[in-house]
Amino acid sequence: MTLPQIEPPSQALTTLTDDERLFSESVYEFAEREIRPLARQMDERSAVADGLLNKLFALGVMGIEIAEESGGSGARFFHSVLAVESLSRVDPAIGVIVDVQNTLVINAVLRWGNERLKHEYLPRLASDTVGAYALSEAGSGSDAFAMTARATANGDRWSLTGRKLWITNANEAGLFIVFANANPDAGYRGITAFLVERGWEGFIVGHKEDKLGIRASSTCELVLDNCQVPASHVLGEVGKGYKVAIETLNEGRIGIGAQMIGLSRGALDYAIAYVKERKQFGQPIADFQAVQHQIARAATEVEAARLMVYNAARLRDAGKPFLTEAAMCKVFSSEVAERVTSLAVNLYGGYGFVKDYPVEKLYRDAKIGQIYEGTSNMQLQTIAKQILGS
Ligand SMILES: Cc1cc2nc3c(=O)[nH]c(=O)nc-3n(C[C@H](O)[C@H](O)[C@H](O)COP(=O)(O)OP(=O)(O)OC[C@H]3O[C@@H](n4cnc5c(N)ncnc54)[C@H](O)[C@@H]3O)c2cc1C
């Protein structure tokens, strides 16, 4: 059999185009310069340092997919993945702020917003307004569509009542995507997404959680006390909020994969530097084959996770199906992050266990990857459904 003479694919999955490489490197350099010196203090204080959000806006990472004429960077989803990875290599708490802004909030407004909403909010999201995405409630996490928040039509307004829990960026956000059920009799087909501004009547940002990791990223409760929302602020269609949620979260979890690979690379960077420097038995601990193999295995796992995350993101940008790949990359990269950060703590020995050294923070930060934007069990359920066709 003769095979047709075709050019082999010219690029590896991790080969970046010039603009991707420049973008990724410039975000990483920014993170080294502006975030690394503040990371420990932000973790201790459970807050983003003053002025840092403004610098993230100025850098162009808060409106990556927003068109340049609306003040954004006019780039692709893959650039969001690169930005989240580069930031998370230094501080995963800052990585998730940028992740939610781009892969959930802006993504949803771009896809589901009408021209008026896009015109009103995209320039603000690109220039100075942090966004948040409010789906979960105390009683509905994995079973998100069992939400009890209600939306009642009232002339040219909607009135929202209920409570949302675990809302990332809520402390800083000016704009919230809030999900509430407008027709409980229709079950999940009543769920509707609304764009709600901070400060509107009946909208209250409540208790801020005291967390294990990613502490500089705020996570708050929202109280909707007859919150008044103009009818024009429905995102998508009434009763189609479940689609908004499913589709944005499918993409958002690639961003969490990016956070996890960035975090893992950060932990590995520290571990590699430390084992070369730390001496026991008269030699650097990097000379022990057991340590070499541990580092080699961790690097292999990080590479595999990176390939999975990049592949899912590239599929998404190519307009190809990516549901299974997105779920797989989140499950795997979050498990890798837990293992690699745990190894980094081990290789630092006692120093790994104290806050004077950076790896215990990354170990704490890693845990969230298996929980938010769909727990690992829920990702495995999605993968199984696709594979088994059930
Ligand atoms: C730091 C942080 C930030 C967050 N940010 C946001 C945000 O910005 N916006 C937002 O809307 N939400 C956010 N969340 C909420 C997050 O998405 C939920 O916590 C998550 O989806 C899990 O829901 P739950 O906490 O109710 O756990 P549960 O759903 O109660 O799950 C508990 C356990 O049961 C397992 N389980 C549940 N159902 C099944 C099943 N059918 N099969 C097998 N196992 C199952 C789960 O895997 C898990 O291990 C955030 C959470 C945290 C902690």
PDB file of N, CA and C in Angstrom, residues 26 32 39 44 48 74-75 144 182 203 240 262 271 288 309 324 332 345 359 364 382:
ATOM      1  N   SER A  26       5.345  37.239  29.150  1.00  0.00           N
ATOM      2  CA  SER A  26       5.175  38.554  29.785  1.00  0.00           C
ATOM      3  C   SER A  26       4.291  38.445  31.029  1.00  0.00           C
ATOM      4  N   GLU A  32       6.299  37.241  38.483  1.00  0.00           N
ATOM      5  CA  GLU A  32       7.546  37.195  39.260  1.00  0.00           C
ATOM      6  C   GLU A  32       7.816  38.544  39.934  1.00  0.00           C
ATOM      7  N   ALA A  39       3.023  37.299  47.701  1.00  0.00           N
ATOM      8  CA  ALA A  39       2.173  36.100  47.799  1.00  0.00           C
ATOM      9  C   ALA A  39       1.969  35.648  49.248  1.00  0.00           C
ATOM     10  N   GLU A  44      -1.498  35.277  54.133  1.00  0.00           N
ATOM     11  CA  GLU A  44      -1.706  35.505  55.578  1.00  0.00           C
ATOM     12  C   GLU A  44      -2.894  36.411  55.835  1.00  0.00           C
ATOM     13  N   VAL A  48      -6.264  40.339  48.487  1.00  0.00           N
ATOM     14  CA  VAL A  48      -5.409  40.770  47.377  1.00  0.00           C
ATOM     15  C   VAL A  48      -4.744  42.075  47.790  1.00  0.00           C
ATOM     16  N   GLY A  74      -8.383  41.115  22.716  1.00  0.00           N
ATOM     17  CA  GLY A  74      -8.704  40.542  21.402  1.00  0.00           C
ATOM     18  C   GLY A  74      -8.025  39.213  21.152  1.00  0.00           C
ATOM     19  N   ALA A  75      -7.817  38.445  22.214  1.00  0.00           N
ATOM     20  CA  ALA A  75      -7.104  37.169  22.054  1.00  0.00           C
ATOM     21  C   ALA A  75      -8.083  35.997  22.168  1.00  0.00           C
ATOM     22  N   ALA A 144     -26.320  21.354  41.145  1.00  0.00           N
ATOM     23  CA  ALA A 144     -26.464  22.813  41.092  1.00  0.00           C
ATOM     24  C   ALA A 144     -27.872  23.257  40.695  1.00  0.00           C
ATOM     25  N   ALA A 182     -36.812  30.920  37.601  1.00  0.00           N
ATOM     26  CA  ALA A 182     -37.959  31.786  37.311  1.00  0.00           C
ATOM     27  C   ALA A 182     -39.250  30.982  37.183  1.00  0.00           C
ATOM     28  N   PHE A 203     -29.254  43.622  46.947  1.00  0.00           N
ATOM     29  CA  PHE A 203     -28.101  42.752  46.651  1.00  0.00           C
ATOM     30  C   PHE A 203     -27.045  42.966  47.726  1.00  0.00           C
ATOM     31  N   LYS A 240     -33.249  29.431  30.147  1.00  0.00           N
ATOM     32  CA  LYS A 240     -32.094  28.797  29.485  1.00  0.00           C
ATOM     33  C   LYS A 240     -30.815  28.952  30.308  1.00  0.00           C
ATOM     34  N   GLY A 262      -0.129  25.214  36.390  1.00  0.00           N
ATOM     35  CA  GLY A 262       0.752  26.312  36.786  1.00  0.00           C
ATOM     36  C   GLY A 262       1.262  26.101  38.205  1.00  0.00           C
ATOM     37  N   ALA A 271      11.066  22.701  44.173  1.00  0.00           N
ATOM     38  CA  ALA A 271      11.656  21.423  44.596  1.00  0.00           C
ATOM     39  C   ALA A 271      12.996  21.192  43.896  1.00  0.00           C
ATOM     40  N   PHE A 288      20.948  11.824  45.212  1.00  0.00           N
ATOM     41  CA  PHE A 288      20.386  10.509  45.568  1.00  0.00           C
ATOM     42  C   PHE A 288      19.406  10.069  44.484  1.00  0.00           C
ATOM     43  N   VAL A 309      -4.347  19.706  29.253  1.00  0.00           N
ATOM     44  CA  VAL A 309      -4.983  21.032  29.373  1.00  0.00           C
ATOM     45  C   VAL A 309      -4.871  21.786  28.040  1.00  0.00           C
ATOM     46  N   THR A 324     -15.309  15.835  27.065  1.00  0.00           N
ATOM     47  CA  THR A 324     -14.598  14.758  27.756  1.00  0.00           C
ATOM     48  C   THR A 324     -13.178  15.196  28.107  1.00  0.00           C
ATOM     49  N   PHE A 332      -7.331  15.026  36.144  1.00  0.00           N
ATOM     50  CA  PHE A 332      -5.939  14.584  36.194  1.00  0.00           C
ATOM     51  C   PHE A 332      -5.021  15.684  36.738  1.00  0.00           C
ATOM     52  N   VAL A 345       6.712  19.338  49.472  1.00  0.00           N
ATOM     53  CA  VAL A 345       6.781  19.448  50.940  1.00  0.00           C
ATOM     54  C   VAL A 345       7.737  18.375  51.473  1.00  0.00           C
ATOM     55  N   VAL A 359       6.453  26.129  49.975  1.00  0.00           N
ATOM     56  CA  VAL A 359       5.740  24.981  49.395  1.00  0.00           C
ATOM     57  C   VAL A 359       4.508  24.550  50.172  1.00  0.00           C
ATOM     58  N   ARG A 364      -1.481  23.586  50.190  1.00  0.00           N
ATOM     59  CA  ARG A 364      -2.852  23.960  50.600  1.00  0.00           C
ATOM     60  C   ARG A 364      -3.670  24.431  49.395  1.00  0.00           C
ATOM     61  N   THR A 382     -19.070  12.573  34.176  1.00  0.00           N
ATOM     62  CA  THR A 382     -19.163  13.100  32.801  1.00  0.00           C
ATOM     63  C   THR A 382     -18.355  12.229  31.834  1.00  0.00           C
TER      64      THR A 382
END
